Structures are given as structure tokens and as C-alpha cells.
GROMACS .gro file of N, CA and C in nm:
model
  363
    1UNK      N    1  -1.849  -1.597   0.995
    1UNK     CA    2  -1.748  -1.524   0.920
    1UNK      C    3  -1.773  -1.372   0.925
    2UNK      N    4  -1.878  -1.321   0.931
    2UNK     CA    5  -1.945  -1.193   0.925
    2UNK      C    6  -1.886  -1.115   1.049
    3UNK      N    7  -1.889  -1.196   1.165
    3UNK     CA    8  -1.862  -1.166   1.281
    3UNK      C    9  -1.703  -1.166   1.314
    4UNK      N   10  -1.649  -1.247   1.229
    4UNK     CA   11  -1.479  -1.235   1.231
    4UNK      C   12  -1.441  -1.125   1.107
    5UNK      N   13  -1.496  -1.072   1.003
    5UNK     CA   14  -1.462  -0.966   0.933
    5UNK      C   15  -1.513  -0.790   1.026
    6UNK      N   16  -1.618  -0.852   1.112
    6UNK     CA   17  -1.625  -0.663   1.179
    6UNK      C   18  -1.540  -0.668   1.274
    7UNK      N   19  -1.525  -0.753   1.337
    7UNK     CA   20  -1.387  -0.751   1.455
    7UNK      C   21  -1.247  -0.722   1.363
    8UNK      N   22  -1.205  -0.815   1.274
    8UNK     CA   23  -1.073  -0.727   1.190
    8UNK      C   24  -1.092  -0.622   1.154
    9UNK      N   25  -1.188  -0.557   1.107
    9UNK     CA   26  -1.189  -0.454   1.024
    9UNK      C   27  -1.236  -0.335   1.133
   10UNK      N   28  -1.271  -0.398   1.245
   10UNK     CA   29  -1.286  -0.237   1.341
   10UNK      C   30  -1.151  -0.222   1.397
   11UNK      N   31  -1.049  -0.317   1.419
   11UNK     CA   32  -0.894  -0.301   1.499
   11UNK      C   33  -0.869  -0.239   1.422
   12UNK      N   34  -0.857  -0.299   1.226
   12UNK     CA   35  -0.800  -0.226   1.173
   12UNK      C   36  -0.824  -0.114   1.131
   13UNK      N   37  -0.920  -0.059   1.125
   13UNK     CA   38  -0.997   0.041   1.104
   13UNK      C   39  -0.962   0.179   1.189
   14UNK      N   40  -1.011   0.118   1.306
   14UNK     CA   41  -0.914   0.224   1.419
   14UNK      C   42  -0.788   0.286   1.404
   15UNK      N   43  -0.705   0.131   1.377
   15UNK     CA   44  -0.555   0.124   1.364
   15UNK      C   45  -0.494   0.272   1.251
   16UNK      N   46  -0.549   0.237   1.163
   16UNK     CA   47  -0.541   0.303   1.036
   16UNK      C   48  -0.584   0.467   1.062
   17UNK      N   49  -0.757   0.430   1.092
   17UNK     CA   50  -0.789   0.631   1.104
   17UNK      C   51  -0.717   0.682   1.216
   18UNK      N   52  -0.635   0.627   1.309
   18UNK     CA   53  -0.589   0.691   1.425
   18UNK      C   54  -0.457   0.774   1.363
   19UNK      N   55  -0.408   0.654   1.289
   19UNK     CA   56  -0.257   0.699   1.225
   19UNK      C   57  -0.260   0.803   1.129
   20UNK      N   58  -0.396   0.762   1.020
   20UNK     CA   59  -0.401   0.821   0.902
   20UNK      C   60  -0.440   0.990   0.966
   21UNK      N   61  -0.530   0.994   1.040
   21UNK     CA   62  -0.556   1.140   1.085
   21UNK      C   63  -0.398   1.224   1.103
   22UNK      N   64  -0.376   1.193   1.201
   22UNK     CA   65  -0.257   1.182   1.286
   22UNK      C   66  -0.167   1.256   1.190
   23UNK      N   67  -0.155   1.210   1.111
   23UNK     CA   68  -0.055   1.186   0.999
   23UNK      C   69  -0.072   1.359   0.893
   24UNK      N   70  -0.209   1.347   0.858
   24UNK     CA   71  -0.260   1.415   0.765
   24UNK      C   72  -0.251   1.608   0.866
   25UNK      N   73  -0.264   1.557   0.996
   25UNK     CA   74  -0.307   1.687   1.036
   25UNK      C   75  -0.147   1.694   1.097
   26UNK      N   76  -0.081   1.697   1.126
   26UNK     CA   77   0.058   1.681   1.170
   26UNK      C   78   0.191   1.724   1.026
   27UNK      N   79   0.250   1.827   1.050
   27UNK     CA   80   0.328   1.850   0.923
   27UNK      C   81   0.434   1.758   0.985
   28UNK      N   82   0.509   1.818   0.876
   28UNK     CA   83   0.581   1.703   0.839
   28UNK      C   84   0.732   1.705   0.931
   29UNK      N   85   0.777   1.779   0.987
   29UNK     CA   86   0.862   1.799   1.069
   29UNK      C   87   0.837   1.738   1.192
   30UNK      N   88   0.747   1.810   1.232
   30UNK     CA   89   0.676   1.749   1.357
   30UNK      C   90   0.655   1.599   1.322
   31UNK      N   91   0.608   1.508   1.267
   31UNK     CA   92   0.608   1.395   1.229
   31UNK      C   93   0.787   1.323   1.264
   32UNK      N   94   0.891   1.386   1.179
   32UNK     CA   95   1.018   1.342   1.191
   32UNK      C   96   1.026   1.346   1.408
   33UNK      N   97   1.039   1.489   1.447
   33UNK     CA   98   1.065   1.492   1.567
   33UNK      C   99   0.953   1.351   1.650
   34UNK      N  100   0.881   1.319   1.596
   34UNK     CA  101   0.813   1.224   1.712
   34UNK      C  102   0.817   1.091   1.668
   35UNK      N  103   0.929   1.120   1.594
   35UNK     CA  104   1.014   0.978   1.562
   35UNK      C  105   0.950   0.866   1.464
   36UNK      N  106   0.898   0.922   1.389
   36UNK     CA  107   0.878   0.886   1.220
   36UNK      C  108   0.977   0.925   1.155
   37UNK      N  109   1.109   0.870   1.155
   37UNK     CA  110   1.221   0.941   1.054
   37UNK      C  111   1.171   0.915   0.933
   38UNK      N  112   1.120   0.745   0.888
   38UNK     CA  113   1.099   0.689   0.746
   38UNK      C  114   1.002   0.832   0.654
   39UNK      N  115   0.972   1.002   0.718
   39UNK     CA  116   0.921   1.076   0.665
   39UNK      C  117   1.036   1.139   0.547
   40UNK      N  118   1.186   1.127   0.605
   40UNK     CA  119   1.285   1.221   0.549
   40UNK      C  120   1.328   1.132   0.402
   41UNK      N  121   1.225   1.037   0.380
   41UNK     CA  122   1.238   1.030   0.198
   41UNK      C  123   1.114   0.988   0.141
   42UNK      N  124   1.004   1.106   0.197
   42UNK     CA  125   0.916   1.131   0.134
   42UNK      C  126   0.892   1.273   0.147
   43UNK      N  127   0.814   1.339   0.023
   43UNK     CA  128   0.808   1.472   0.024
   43UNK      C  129   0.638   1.485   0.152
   44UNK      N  130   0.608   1.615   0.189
   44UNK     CA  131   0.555   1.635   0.273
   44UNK      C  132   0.389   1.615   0.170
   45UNK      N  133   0.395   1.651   0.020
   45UNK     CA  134   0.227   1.576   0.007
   45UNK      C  135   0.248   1.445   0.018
   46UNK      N  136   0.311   1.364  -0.007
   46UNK     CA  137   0.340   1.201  -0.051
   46UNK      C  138   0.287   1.176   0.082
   47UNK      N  139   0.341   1.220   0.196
   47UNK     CA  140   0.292   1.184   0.324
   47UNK      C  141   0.124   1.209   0.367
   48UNK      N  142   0.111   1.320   0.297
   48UNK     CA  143   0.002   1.350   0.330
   48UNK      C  144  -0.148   1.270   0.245
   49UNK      N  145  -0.096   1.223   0.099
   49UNK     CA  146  -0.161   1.183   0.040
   49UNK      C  147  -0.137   1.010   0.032
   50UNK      N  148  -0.100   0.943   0.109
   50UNK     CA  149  -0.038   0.832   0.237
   50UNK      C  150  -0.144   0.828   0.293
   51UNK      N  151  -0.146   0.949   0.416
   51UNK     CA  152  -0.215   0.930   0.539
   51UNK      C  153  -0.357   0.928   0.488
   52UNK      N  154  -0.420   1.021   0.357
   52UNK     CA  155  -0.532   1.043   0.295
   52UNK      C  156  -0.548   0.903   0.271
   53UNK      N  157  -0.511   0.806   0.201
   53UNK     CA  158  -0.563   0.695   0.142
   53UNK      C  159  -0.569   0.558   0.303
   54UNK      N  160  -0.526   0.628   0.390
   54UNK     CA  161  -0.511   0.512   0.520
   54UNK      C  162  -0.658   0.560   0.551
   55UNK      N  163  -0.746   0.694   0.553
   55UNK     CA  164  -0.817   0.733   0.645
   55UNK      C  165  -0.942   0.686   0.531
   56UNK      N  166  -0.924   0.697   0.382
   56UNK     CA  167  -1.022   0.648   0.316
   56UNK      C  168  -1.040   0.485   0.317
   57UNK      N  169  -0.922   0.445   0.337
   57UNK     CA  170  -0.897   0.270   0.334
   57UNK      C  171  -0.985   0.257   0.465
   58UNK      N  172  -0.977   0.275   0.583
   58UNK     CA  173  -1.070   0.288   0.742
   58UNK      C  174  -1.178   0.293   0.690
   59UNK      N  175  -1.225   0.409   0.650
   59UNK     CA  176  -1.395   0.449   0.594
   59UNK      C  177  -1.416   0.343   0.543
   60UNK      N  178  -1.380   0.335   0.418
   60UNK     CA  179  -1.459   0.204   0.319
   60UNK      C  180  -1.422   0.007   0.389
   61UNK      N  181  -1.391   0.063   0.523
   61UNK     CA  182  -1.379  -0.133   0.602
   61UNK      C  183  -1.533  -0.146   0.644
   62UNK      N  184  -1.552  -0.011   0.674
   62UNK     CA  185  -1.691  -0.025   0.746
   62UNK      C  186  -1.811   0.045   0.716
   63UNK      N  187  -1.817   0.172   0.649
   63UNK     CA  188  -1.944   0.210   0.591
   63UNK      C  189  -1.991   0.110   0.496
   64UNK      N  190  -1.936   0.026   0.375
   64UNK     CA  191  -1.995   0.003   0.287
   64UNK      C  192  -2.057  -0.140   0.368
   65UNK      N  193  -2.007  -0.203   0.449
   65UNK     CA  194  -2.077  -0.332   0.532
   65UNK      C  195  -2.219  -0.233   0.597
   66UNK      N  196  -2.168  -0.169   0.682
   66UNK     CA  197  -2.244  -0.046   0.799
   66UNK      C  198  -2.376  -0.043   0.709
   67UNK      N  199  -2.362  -0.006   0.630
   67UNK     CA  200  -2.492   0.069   0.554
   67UNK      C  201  -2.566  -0.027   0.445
   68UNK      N  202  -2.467  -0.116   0.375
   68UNK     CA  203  -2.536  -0.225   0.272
   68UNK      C  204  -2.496  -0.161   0.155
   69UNK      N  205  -2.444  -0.043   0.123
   69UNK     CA  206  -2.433   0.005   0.028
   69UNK      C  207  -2.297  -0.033  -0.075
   70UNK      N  208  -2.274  -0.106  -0.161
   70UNK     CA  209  -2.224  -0.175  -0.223
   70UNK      C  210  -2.096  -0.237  -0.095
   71UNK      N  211  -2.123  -0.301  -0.085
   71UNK     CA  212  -2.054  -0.426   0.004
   71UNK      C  213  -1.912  -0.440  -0.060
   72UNK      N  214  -1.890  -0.470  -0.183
   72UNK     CA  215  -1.756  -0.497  -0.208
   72UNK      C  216  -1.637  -0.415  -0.235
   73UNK      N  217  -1.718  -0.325  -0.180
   73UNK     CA  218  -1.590  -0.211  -0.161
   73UNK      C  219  -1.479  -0.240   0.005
   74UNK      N  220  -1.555  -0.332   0.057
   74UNK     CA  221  -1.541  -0.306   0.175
   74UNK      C  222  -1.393  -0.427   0.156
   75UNK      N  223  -1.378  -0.558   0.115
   75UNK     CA  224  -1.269  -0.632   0.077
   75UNK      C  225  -1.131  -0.559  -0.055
   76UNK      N  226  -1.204  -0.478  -0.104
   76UNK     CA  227  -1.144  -0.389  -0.218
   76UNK      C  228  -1.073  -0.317  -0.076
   77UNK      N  229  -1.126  -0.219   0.017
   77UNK     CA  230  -1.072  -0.111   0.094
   77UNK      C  231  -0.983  -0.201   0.207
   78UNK      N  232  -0.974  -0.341   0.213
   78UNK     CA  233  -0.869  -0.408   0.303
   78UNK      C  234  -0.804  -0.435   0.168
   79UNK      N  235  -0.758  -0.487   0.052
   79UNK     CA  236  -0.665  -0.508  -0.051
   79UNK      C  237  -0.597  -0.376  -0.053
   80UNK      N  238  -0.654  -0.268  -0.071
   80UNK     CA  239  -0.562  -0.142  -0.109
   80UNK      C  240  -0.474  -0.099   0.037
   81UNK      N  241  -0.539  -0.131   0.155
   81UNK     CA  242  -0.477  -0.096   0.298
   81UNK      C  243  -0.391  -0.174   0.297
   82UNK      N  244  -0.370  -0.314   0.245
   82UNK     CA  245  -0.225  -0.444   0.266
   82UNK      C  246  -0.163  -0.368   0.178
   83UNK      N  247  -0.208  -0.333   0.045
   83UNK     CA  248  -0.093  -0.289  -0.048
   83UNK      C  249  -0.036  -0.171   0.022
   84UNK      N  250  -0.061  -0.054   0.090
   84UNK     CA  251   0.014   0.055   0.142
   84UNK      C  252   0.046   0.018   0.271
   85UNK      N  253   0.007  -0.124   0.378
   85UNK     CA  254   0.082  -0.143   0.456
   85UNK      C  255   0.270  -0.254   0.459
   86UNK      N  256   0.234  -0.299   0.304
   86UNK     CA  257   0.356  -0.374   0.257
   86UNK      C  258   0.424  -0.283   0.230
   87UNK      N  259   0.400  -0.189   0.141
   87UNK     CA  260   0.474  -0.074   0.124
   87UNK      C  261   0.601  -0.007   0.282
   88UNK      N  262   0.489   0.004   0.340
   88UNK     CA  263   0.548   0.055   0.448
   88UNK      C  264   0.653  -0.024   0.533
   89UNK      N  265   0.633  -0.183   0.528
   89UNK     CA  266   0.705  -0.265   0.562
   89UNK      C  267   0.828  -0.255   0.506
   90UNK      N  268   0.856  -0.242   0.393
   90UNK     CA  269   0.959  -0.248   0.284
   90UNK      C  270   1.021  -0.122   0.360
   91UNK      N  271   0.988  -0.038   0.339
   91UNK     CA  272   1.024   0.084   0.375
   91UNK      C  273   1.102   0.063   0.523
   92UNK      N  274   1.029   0.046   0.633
   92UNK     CA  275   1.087   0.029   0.761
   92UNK      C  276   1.240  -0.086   0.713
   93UNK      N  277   1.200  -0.192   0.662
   93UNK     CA  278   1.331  -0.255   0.659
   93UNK      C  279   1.423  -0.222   0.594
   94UNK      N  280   1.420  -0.129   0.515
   94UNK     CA  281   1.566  -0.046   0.400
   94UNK      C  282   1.624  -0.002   0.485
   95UNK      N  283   1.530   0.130   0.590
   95UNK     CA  284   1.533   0.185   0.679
   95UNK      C  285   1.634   0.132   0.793
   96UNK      N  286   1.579  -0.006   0.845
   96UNK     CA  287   1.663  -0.044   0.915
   96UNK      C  288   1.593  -0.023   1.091
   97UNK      N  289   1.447   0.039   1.079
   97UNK     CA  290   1.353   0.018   1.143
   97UNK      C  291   1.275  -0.077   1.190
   98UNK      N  292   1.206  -0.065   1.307
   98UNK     CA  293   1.170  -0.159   1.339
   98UNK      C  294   1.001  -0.149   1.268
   99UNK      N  295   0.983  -0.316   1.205
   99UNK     CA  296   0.891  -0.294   1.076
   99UNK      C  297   0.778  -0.414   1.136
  100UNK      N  298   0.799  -0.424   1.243
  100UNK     CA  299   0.672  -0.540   1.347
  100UNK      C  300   0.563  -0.431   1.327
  101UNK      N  301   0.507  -0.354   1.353
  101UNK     CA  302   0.365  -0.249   1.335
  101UNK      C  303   0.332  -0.289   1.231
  102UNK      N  304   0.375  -0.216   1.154
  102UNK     CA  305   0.356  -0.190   0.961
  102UNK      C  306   0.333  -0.384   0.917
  103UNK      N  307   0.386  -0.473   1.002
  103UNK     CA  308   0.378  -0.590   0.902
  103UNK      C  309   0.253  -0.639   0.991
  104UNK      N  310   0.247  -0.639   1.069
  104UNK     CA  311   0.066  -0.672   1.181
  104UNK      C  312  -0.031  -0.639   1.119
  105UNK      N  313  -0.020  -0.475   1.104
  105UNK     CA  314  -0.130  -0.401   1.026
  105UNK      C  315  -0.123  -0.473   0.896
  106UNK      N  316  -0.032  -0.521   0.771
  106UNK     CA  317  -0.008  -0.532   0.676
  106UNK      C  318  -0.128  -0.732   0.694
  107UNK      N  319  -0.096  -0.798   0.803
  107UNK     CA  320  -0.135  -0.886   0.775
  107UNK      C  321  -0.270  -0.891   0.846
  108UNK      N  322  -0.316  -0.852   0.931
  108UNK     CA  323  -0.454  -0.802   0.968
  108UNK      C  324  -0.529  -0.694   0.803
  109UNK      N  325  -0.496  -0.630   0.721
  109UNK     CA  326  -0.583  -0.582   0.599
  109UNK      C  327  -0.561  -0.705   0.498
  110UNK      N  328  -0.491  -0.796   0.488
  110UNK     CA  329  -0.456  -0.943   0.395
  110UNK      C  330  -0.619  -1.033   0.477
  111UNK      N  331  -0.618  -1.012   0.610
  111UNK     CA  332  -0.703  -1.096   0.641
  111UNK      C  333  -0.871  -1.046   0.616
  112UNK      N  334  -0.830  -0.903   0.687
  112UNK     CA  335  -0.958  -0.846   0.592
  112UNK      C  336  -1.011  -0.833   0.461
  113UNK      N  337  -0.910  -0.852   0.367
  113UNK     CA  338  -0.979  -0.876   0.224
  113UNK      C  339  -0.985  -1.025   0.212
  114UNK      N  340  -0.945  -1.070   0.275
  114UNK     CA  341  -0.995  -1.269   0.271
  114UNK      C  342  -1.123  -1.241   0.317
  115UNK      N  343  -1.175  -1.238   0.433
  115UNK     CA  344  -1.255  -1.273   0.490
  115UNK      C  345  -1.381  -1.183   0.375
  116UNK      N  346  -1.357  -1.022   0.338
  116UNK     CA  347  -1.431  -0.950   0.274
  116UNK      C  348  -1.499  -1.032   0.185
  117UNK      N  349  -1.356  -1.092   0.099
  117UNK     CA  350  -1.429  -1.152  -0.017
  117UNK      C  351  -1.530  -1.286   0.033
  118UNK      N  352  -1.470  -1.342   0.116
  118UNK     CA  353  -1.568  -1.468   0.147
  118UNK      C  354  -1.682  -1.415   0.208
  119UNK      N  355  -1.696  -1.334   0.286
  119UNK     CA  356  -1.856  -1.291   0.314
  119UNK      C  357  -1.964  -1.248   0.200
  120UNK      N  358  -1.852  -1.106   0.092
  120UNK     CA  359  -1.914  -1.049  -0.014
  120UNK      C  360  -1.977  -1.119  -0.094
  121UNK      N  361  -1.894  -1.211  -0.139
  121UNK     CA  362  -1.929  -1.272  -0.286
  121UNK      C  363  -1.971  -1.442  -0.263
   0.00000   0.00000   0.00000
């Protein structure tokens, strides 16, 4: 099981700090032009403080396993990544977007806090 939670949690992990960076260092215009419209009904911190909690959700998949240092942060940091990748799902489908990404990612961090908790506890 140990070995099927660092394989989810490094895709997703990636998945997440690639976007979440991405996101955070990228204003918000520039974001719309490269075809993130779902930005034009959020204000430009909301986005930014979004991309902040994707890049902290990444960190805490794998330092707190990485190091030993309280471990159950690490199933806590895949629960809070499903909750802002459902979010985003919802969002793409109001939208009228295509919401296959956002629901992958959404069910790859569901699997990482399964597996979290069954290793953690």
C-alpha cells in the first residue's frame, strides 16, 4: 500500500505543483489568453490564493511521508486537494468546459487520501 500511495501522490503531486506554480506566477490575463477562461469569474487573488493552496496541497503529499514528520498530514493534504479539485470540476461544467482534467486530478487526490489514511492510521 505504501508503494501505491508514493506513486499517486508523486503524479499528483507534480500534477498540482506544475499547475499551482504556473498559476501563482502567471497574472491573470495572461492565464485567460492561454485559455483558462474559467479565470473571468474569479478575481485575480482568488486565483492566486487557488493556485497557493494546490502548491501547499503538493508539498504536504510528500514531505510529511518524505521526512516522518507527522504523517497524517499527508492524507489530510490529498482530502483538501479533492475538495479544490471538485470545486474545479463544478466549475468547468457550469462553464460548459471540458472538465475530464479537473475530474482525474479530482479522483487521483480521493485516492490519495484513501490510501493516506490506510497507510497512516
Amino acid at each position: 500500500m505504501l508503494i501505491a500511495l508514493w506513486i499517486v501522490n508523486g503524479l499528483l503531486a507534480l500534477a498540482m505543483l506544475g499547475g499551482g506554480v504556473m498559476k501563482v506566477l502567471t497574472p491573470k490575463a495572461a492565464l485567460a489568453e492561454k485559455g483558462m477562461a474559467w479565470t473571468e469569474d474569479f478575481s485575480a487573488g482568488s486565483i492566486k490564493a487557488i493556485a497557493t493552496l494546490e502548491v501547499v496541497g503538493a508539498l504536504g503529499l510528500v514531505l510529511p511521508l518524505l521526512t516522518g514528520i507527522a504523517p497524517i498530514l499527508t492524507p489530510l493534504a490529498g482530502t483538501g486537494l479533492a475538495i479544490i479539485m471538485v470545486g474545479a470540476t463544478v466549475v468547468h461544467l457550469r462553464r460548459k468546459e471540458p472538465f475530464a482534467p479537473a475530474l482525474v486530478l479530482a479522483v487521483l487526490a480521493v485516492a490519495s487520501a484513501v490510501l493516506g489514511f490506510i497507510v497512516v492510521l
